[in-house]
Amino acid sequence: MGYATIAQAEAAIANMPGLSDAHRKAYQAEVNEARAAATRLGQQELDRITDEVRGGRDDLLRELCDVRDALAAATASGDRSVLADLRQRHQSLARQVEQIEAMVEQVEAIEADPVAYGESLFQKYPPTRPNFTFI
Amino acid sequence: MKGTASTLRTLVDEGAQHYDQAADAAAEREDRDARQDARDAAALAAKYPALGRR
């Protein structure tokens, strides 16, 4: 028995000449369970990111609307004194939006291949690797 | 999620456009005020020639 990534487990099966069908089937079932575990990790990360984005979304929307409206008012008045503060607020909000965009990209990548996400964790953090009877 | 990010990006872009417009408006107002100051000064100088020599 030993801990391994999915790729390592699949390679191990491929390198077992003369493996009986019964053993191959049993080992493949372990790999399939490891894939399911990887998918669960991906889903957990999706849930975490989604919660984080939703948690800050409303405040961010409100602040962006406030800054936009204040800038529109400044346009009407031609008042330069408020611009530096509004620019700073806008830049700070823009950085937060960039972070959300990066998180959405991550969500899309995980949704496209949740097993790959889990496998990347297995590769990066050995203690998370599944245990296989044939390793 | 994607819709949220898109809405936020739209607001950021709108904010940037509004900032440019506000900066242009402030510059125009300052130019206008400067021209008015110059006209006021010229009017004063015409009214009180002694001021213009000081």
Tab-separated table of C-alpha atoms in Angstrom:
chain	number	residue	atom	x	y	z
A	1	MET	CA	0.000	0.000	0.000
A	2	GLY	CA	1.139	3.509	-0.691
A	3	TYR	CA	0.148	7.075	-1.391
A	4	ALA	CA	0.327	8.315	-4.976
A	5	THR	CA	-1.114	10.736	-7.460
A	6	ILE	CA	-3.684	9.491	-9.965
A	7	ALA	CA	-1.088	9.669	-12.737
A	8	GLN	CA	1.377	7.631	-10.692
A	9	ALA	CA	-1.286	5.020	-9.930
A	10	GLU	CA	-2.280	4.761	-13.586
A	11	ALA	CA	1.366	4.443	-14.592
A	12	ALA	CA	1.843	1.714	-12.015
A	13	ILE	CA	-1.071	-0.278	-13.449
A	14	ALA	CA	0.260	0.185	-16.963
A	15	ASN	CA	3.626	-1.180	-15.827
A	16	MET	CA	2.236	-4.451	-14.471
A	17	PRO	CA	2.701	-6.993	-17.247
A	18	GLY	CA	0.563	-10.056	-16.950
A	19	LEU	CA	-1.899	-8.418	-14.587
A	20	SER	CA	-5.067	-10.458	-14.351
A	21	ASP	CA	-8.331	-8.913	-15.435
A	22	ALA	CA	-9.696	-9.216	-11.914
A	23	HIS	CA	-6.734	-7.360	-10.405
A	24	ARG	CA	-6.773	-4.768	-13.170
A	25	LYS	CA	-10.449	-4.163	-12.501
A	26	ALA	CA	-9.884	-3.858	-8.753
A	27	TYR	CA	-6.970	-1.459	-9.185
A	28	GLN	CA	-8.878	0.604	-11.721
A	29	ALA	CA	-11.706	0.884	-9.190
A	30	GLU	CA	-9.226	2.402	-6.740
A	31	VAL	CA	-8.141	4.893	-9.390
A	32	ASN	CA	-11.775	5.738	-10.066
A	33	GLU	CA	-12.294	6.365	-6.350
A	34	ALA	CA	-9.225	8.634	-6.376
A	35	ARG	CA	-10.783	10.511	-9.293
A	36	ALA	CA	-13.981	10.914	-7.295
A	37	ALA	CA	-11.949	12.241	-4.355
A	38	ALA	CA	-10.224	14.709	-6.694
A	39	THR	CA	-13.620	15.833	-7.993
A	40	ARG	CA	-14.837	16.391	-4.422
A	41	LEU	CA	-11.787	18.571	-3.754
A	42	GLY	CA	-12.593	20.555	-6.877
A	43	GLN	CA	-16.198	21.000	-5.797
A	44	GLN	CA	-15.105	22.166	-2.334
A	45	GLU	CA	-12.859	24.780	-3.916
A	46	LEU	CA	-15.665	25.864	-6.242
A	47	ASP	CA	-17.986	26.312	-3.264
A	48	ARG	CA	-15.340	28.263	-1.345
A	49	ILE	CA	-14.640	30.643	-4.229
A	50	THR	CA	-18.333	31.096	-4.998
A	51	ASP	CA	-19.070	31.982	-1.370
A	52	GLU	CA	-16.182	34.447	-1.305
A	53	VAL	CA	-17.295	36.191	-4.498
A	54	ARG	CA	-20.938	36.347	-3.411
A	55	GLY	CA	-19.950	37.612	0.033
A	56	GLY	CA	-18.247	40.734	-1.321
A	57	ARG	CA	-20.304	41.263	-4.456
A	58	ASP	CA	-23.065	43.516	-3.118
A	59	ASP	CA	-20.726	45.898	-1.278
A	60	LEU	CA	-18.489	46.120	-4.321
A	61	LEU	CA	-21.427	46.842	-6.630
A	62	ARG	CA	-22.714	49.546	-4.290
A	63	GLU	CA	-19.297	51.211	-3.942
A	64	LEU	CA	-18.698	51.149	-7.698
A	65	CYS	CA	-22.088	52.789	-8.286
A	66	ASP	CA	-21.314	55.406	-5.600
A	67	VAL	CA	-17.980	56.292	-7.215
A	68	ARG	CA	-19.494	56.381	-10.704
A	69	ASP	CA	-22.307	58.682	-9.535
A	70	ALA	CA	-19.894	60.934	-7.608
A	71	LEU	CA	-17.729	61.226	-10.740
A	72	ALA	CA	-20.796	62.105	-12.792
A	73	ALA	CA	-21.627	64.829	-10.259
A	74	ALA	CA	-18.025	66.077	-10.432
A	75	THR	CA	-18.332	66.236	-14.217
A	76	ALA	CA	-21.420	68.408	-13.856
A	77	SER	CA	-19.794	70.737	-11.333
A	78	GLY	CA	-16.239	70.777	-12.750
A	79	ASP	CA	-14.969	70.417	-9.178
A	80	ARG	CA	-11.381	69.114	-9.220
A	81	SER	CA	-11.032	68.911	-5.436
A	82	VAL	CA	-12.912	65.596	-5.230
A	83	LEU	CA	-11.143	63.874	-8.123
A	84	ALA	CA	-8.026	62.593	-6.336
A	85	ASP	CA	-10.066	60.818	-3.686
A	86	LEU	CA	-12.491	59.380	-6.237
A	87	ARG	CA	-9.636	58.193	-8.442
A	88	GLN	CA	-8.043	56.407	-5.477
A	89	ARG	CA	-11.350	54.747	-4.568
A	90	HIS	CA	-11.934	53.724	-8.179
A	91	GLN	CA	-8.465	52.201	-8.500
A	92	SER	CA	-8.920	50.255	-5.282
A	93	LEU	CA	-12.283	48.920	-6.490
A	94	ALA	CA	-10.799	48.063	-9.897
A	95	ARG	CA	-8.143	45.941	-8.161
A	96	GLN	CA	-10.854	44.099	-6.246
A	97	VAL	CA	-12.721	43.446	-9.490
A	98	GLU	CA	-9.519	42.066	-11.056
A	99	GLN	CA	-9.268	39.629	-8.139
A	100	ILE	CA	-12.851	38.516	-8.724
A	101	GLU	CA	-12.174	38.062	-12.439
A	102	ALA	CA	-9.201	35.846	-11.577
A	103	MET	CA	-11.409	33.825	-9.221
A	104	VAL	CA	-14.041	33.397	-11.935
A	105	GLU	CA	-11.344	32.148	-14.314
A	106	GLN	CA	-10.293	29.658	-11.651
A	107	VAL	CA	-13.902	28.511	-11.246
A	108	GLU	CA	-14.194	27.963	-14.993
A	109	ALA	CA	-10.976	25.949	-15.048
A	110	ILE	CA	-12.098	23.752	-12.149
A	111	GLU	CA	-15.566	23.278	-13.645
A	112	ALA	CA	-13.977	22.234	-16.941
A	113	ASP	CA	-11.805	19.574	-15.265
A	114	PRO	CA	-12.351	19.059	-11.534
A	115	VAL	CA	-10.201	15.913	-11.520
A	116	ALA	CA	-7.242	17.911	-12.825
A	117	TYR	CA	-7.703	20.389	-9.975
A	118	GLY	CA	-7.695	17.603	-7.379
A	119	GLU	CA	-4.731	15.935	-9.039
A	120	SER	CA	-2.815	19.221	-8.936
A	121	LEU	CA	-3.342	19.266	-5.159
A	122	PHE	CA	-2.162	15.649	-4.921
A	123	GLN	CA	0.996	16.615	-6.815
A	124	LYS	CA	1.606	19.739	-4.756
A	125	TYR	CA	0.748	18.365	-1.310
A	126	PRO	CA	1.810	14.696	-0.897
A	127	PRO	CA	-0.142	14.197	2.369
A	128	THR	CA	-3.384	14.667	0.409
A	129	ARG	CA	-2.618	11.807	-2.000
A	130	PRO	CA	-4.949	8.825	-2.095
A	131	ASN	CA	-3.826	5.489	-0.752
A	132	PHE	CA	-3.611	2.627	-3.247
A	133	THR	CA	-3.298	-1.038	-2.329
A	134	PHE	CA	-1.121	-1.793	-5.363
A	135	ILE	CA	1.493	0.930	-4.935
B	1	MET	CA	-20.346	34.163	-11.344
B	2	LYS	CA	-19.399	35.201	-14.853
B	3	GLY	CA	-22.341	37.604	-14.963
B	4	THR	CA	-21.253	39.170	-11.691
B	5	ALA	CA	-17.721	39.693	-12.956
B	6	SER	CA	-19.061	41.160	-16.194
B	7	THR	CA	-21.322	43.599	-14.350
B	8	LEU	CA	-18.466	44.676	-12.081
B	9	ARG	CA	-16.139	45.153	-15.068
B	10	THR	CA	-18.769	47.312	-16.784
B	11	LEU	CA	-19.020	49.499	-13.698
B	12	VAL	CA	-15.228	49.819	-13.470
B	13	ASP	CA	-15.072	50.864	-17.139
B	14	GLU	CA	-17.922	53.333	-16.657
B	15	GLY	CA	-16.111	54.764	-13.637
B	16	ALA	CA	-12.947	55.232	-15.690
B	17	GLN	CA	-14.917	57.039	-18.419
B	18	HIS	CA	-16.619	59.245	-15.835
B	19	TYR	CA	-13.241	60.043	-14.300
B	20	ASP	CA	-11.882	61.224	-17.673
B	21	GLN	CA	-15.002	63.306	-18.241
B	22	ALA	CA	-14.784	64.812	-14.737
B	23	ALA	CA	-11.093	65.674	-15.251
B	24	ASP	CA	-11.929	67.318	-18.607
B	25	ALA	CA	-14.806	69.233	-16.996
B	26	ALA	CA	-12.535	70.453	-14.183
B	27	ALA	CA	-9.908	71.605	-16.700
B	28	GLU	CA	-12.559	73.438	-18.735
B	29	ARG	CA	-13.916	75.085	-15.619
B	30	GLU	CA	-10.416	76.192	-14.597
B	31	ASP	CA	-9.763	77.596	-18.082
B	32	ARG	CA	-13.088	79.376	-18.003
B	33	ASP	CA	-12.371	80.807	-14.558
B	34	ALA	CA	-8.883	81.891	-15.655
B	35	ARG	CA	-10.290	83.632	-18.727
B	36	GLN	CA	-12.922	85.325	-16.572
B	37	ASP	CA	-10.212	86.453	-14.132
B	38	ALA	CA	-8.233	87.885	-17.039
B	39	ARG	CA	-11.307	89.698	-18.340
B	40	ASP	CA	-12.055	91.050	-14.869
B	41	ALA	CA	-8.464	92.216	-14.488
B	42	ALA	CA	-8.560	93.873	-17.914
B	43	ALA	CA	-11.837	95.578	-17.061
B	44	LEU	CA	-10.408	96.814	-13.772
B	45	ALA	CA	-7.266	98.035	-15.503
B	46	ALA	CA	-9.395	99.899	-18.036
B	47	LYS	CA	-11.506	101.415	-15.322
B	48	TYR	CA	-8.589	102.292	-13.081
B	49	PRO	CA	-5.521	102.908	-15.279
B	50	ALA	CA	-3.383	103.535	-12.234
B	51	LEU	CA	-3.808	99.877	-11.227
B	52	GLY	CA	-2.295	98.700	-14.479
B	53	ARG	CA	0.890	100.675	-13.896
B	54	ARG	CA	1.507	99.137	-10.493
